[in-house]
XYZ file of C-alpha atoms in Angstrom:
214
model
C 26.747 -28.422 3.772
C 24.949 -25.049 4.255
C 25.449 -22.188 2.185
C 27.192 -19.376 4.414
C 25.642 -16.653 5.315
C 26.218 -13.463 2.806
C 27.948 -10.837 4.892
C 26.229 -8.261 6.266
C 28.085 -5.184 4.101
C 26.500 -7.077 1.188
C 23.104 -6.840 2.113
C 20.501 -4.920 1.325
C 19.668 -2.721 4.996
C 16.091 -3.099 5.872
C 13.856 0.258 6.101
C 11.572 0.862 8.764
C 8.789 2.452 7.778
C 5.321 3.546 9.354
C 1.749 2.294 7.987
C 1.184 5.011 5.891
C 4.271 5.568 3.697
C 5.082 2.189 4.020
C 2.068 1.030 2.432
C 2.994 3.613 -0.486
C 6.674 1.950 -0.935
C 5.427 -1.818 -0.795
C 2.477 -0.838 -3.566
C 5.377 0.946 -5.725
C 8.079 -2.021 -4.719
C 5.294 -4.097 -6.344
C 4.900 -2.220 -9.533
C 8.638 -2.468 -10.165
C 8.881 -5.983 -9.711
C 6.110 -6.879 -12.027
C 7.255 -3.786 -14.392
C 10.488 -5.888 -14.664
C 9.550 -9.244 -14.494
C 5.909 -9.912 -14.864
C 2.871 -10.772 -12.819
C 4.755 -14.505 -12.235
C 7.283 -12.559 -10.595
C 5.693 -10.929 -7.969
C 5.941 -12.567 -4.604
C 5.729 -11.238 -0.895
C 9.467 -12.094 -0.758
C 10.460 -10.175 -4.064
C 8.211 -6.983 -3.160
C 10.084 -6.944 0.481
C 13.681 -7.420 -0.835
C 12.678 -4.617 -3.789
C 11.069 -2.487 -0.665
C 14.242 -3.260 1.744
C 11.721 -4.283 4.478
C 10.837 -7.899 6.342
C 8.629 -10.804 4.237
C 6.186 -10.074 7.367
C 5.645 -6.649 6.831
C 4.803 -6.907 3.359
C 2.044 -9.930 4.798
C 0.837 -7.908 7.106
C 0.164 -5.245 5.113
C -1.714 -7.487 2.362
C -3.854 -10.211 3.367
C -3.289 -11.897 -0.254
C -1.722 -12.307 -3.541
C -4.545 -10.928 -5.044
C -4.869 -8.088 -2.611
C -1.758 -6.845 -3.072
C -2.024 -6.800 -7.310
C -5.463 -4.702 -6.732
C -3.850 -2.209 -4.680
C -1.060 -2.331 -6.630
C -2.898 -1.507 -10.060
C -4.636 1.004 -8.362
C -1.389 3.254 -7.022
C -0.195 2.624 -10.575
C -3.315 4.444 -12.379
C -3.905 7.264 -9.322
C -0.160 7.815 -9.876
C -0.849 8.059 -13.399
C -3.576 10.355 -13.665
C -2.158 12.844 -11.276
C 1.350 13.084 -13.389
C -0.453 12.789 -16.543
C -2.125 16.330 -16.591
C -4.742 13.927 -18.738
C -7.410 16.987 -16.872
C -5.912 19.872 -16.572
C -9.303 21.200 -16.140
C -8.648 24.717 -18.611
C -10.837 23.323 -21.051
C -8.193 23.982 -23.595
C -6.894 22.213 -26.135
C -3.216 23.611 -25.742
C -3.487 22.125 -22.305
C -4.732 18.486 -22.797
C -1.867 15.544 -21.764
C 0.772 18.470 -21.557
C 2.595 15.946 -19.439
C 2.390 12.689 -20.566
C 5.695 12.144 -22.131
C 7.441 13.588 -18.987
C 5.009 11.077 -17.009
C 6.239 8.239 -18.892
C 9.670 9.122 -18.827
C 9.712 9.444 -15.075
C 7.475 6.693 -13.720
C 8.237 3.995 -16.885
C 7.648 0.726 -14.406
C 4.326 2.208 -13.938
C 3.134 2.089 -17.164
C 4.861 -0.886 -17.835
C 3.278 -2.696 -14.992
C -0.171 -1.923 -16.467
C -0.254 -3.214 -19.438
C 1.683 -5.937 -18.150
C -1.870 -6.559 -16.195
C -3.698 -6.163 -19.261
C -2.152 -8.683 -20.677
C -2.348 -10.921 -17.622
C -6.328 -10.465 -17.530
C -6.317 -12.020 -20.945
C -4.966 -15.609 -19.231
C -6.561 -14.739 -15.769
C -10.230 -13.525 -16.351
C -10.695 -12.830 -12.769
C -8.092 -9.499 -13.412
C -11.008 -7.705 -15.544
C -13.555 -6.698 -12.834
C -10.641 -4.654 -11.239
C -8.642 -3.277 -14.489
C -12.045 -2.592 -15.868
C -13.037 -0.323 -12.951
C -9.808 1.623 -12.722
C -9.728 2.159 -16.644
C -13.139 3.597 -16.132
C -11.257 5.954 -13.926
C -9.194 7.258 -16.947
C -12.145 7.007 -19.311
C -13.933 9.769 -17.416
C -10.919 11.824 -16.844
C -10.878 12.377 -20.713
C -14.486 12.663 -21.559
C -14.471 15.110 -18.555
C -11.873 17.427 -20.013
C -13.033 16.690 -23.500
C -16.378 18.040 -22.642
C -15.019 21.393 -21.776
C -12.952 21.437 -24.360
C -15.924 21.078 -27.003
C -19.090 22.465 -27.540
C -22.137 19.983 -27.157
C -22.176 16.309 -25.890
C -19.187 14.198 -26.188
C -19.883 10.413 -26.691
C -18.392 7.893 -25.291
C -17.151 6.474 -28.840
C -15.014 9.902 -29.345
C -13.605 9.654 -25.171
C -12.485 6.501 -26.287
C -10.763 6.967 -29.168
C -8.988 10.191 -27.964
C -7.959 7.947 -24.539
C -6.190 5.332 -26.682
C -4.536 7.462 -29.369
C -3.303 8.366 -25.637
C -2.735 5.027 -24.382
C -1.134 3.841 -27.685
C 1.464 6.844 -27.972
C 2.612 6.100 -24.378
C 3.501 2.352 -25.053
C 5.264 3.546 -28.175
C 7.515 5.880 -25.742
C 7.349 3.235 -23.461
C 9.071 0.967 -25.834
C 10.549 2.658 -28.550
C 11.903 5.993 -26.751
C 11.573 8.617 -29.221
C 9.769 11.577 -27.015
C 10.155 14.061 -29.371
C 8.182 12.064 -32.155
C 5.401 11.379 -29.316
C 5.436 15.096 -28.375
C 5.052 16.050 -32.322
C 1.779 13.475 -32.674
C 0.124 15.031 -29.281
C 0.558 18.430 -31.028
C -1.270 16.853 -33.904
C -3.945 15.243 -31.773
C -4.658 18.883 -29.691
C -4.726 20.409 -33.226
C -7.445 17.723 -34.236
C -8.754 18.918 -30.952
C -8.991 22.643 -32.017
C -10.246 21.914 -35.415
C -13.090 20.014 -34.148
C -14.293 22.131 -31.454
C -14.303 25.499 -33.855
C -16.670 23.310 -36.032
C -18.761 22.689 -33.287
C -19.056 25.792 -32.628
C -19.800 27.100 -35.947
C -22.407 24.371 -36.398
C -24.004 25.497 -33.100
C -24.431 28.871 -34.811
C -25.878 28.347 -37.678
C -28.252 25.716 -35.908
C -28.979 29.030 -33.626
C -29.748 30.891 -36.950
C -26.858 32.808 -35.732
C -24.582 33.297 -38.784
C -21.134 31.609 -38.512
C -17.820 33.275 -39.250
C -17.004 30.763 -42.049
């Protein structure tokens, strides 16, 4: 026997959509597959019945497997870094990662679907190369703004750390909810922030014989 065919009020209408947005919705149809199920989960078949579109279009838009996940991780941290205000670009403290909680709380499957990748890379090697070049994408974002934030050179040991007190306090939301607790530790970290350029400063005076306030 074959299984009947499901009507048609009960399935899901296919979109037509042009080259350009269309690549946008299959590359987010992707993240929310994987944000829900993992990287096992994602399949031409699952990203066009999460998109609303044909199995073909999602091949011809993708020439592989791997393709797709690239592109995919990609969208995710672009998409990231422009909701993030990670660099606002005031040089201000009061300024830096003003909307990361909202980010998170809008575009969840996004962050989910990264670390879900991290992850991944640690069973499937291969996945570094291209996680490692996108993460360098966020890397320079906050030793960017951190350098016009503070006075003198900002090494890449203090970028780091200030990117994953970042990074961990948006899986916490991620998981655990709780924005107003993540909201009070960035207030914290910008203070840290503050404290730590004024010294700066004050030890670039008195370096410049220049007598400090303090």
């Amino acid at each position: 026997m074959t299984e009947p065919a499901e009507p048609a009020a009960r399935r899901r209408p296919r979109k037509r959509v042009n080259y350009g947005t269309g690549r946008e919705a299959l590359l987010s149809a992707a993240v929310r597959v994987v944000a829900r199920g993992g990287l096992r989960k994602l399949t031409y078949r699952a990203v066009a019945e999460e998109a609303g579109v044909t199995h073909g279009l999602v091949v011809h838009h993708f020439g592989s497997r791997d393709a797709l996940i690239e592109e995919a991780l990609t969208h995710a941290i672009r998409s990231s870094l422009s909701s993030s205000a990670l660099e606002p670009g005031t040089g201000e403290a009061a300024d830096f990662s003003t909307g990361l909680t909202q980010m998170v709380e809008s575009g969840p499957d996004a962050q989910a679907f990264q670390y879900e990748l991290l992850l991944e890379s640690r069973r499937r090697p291969e996945l570094l190369p291209h996680l490692r070049a996108l993460y360098d994408e966020y890397f320079d974002a906050t030793r960017r703004e951190l350098s016009q934030m503070l006075p003198g050179p900002v090494d890449q040991g203090l970028s780091r750390m200030v990117f994953a007190t970042l990074e961990g306090l948006v899986l916490h939301q991620l998981v655990f909810g709780e924005r107003e607790v993540i909201e009070d530790a960035l207030d914290e970290l910008r203070s840290v922030l503050c404290l730590l350029a004024e010294r700066r400063a004050d030890d670039s005076a008195d370096g410049d014989g220049t007598p400090s306030d303090g």
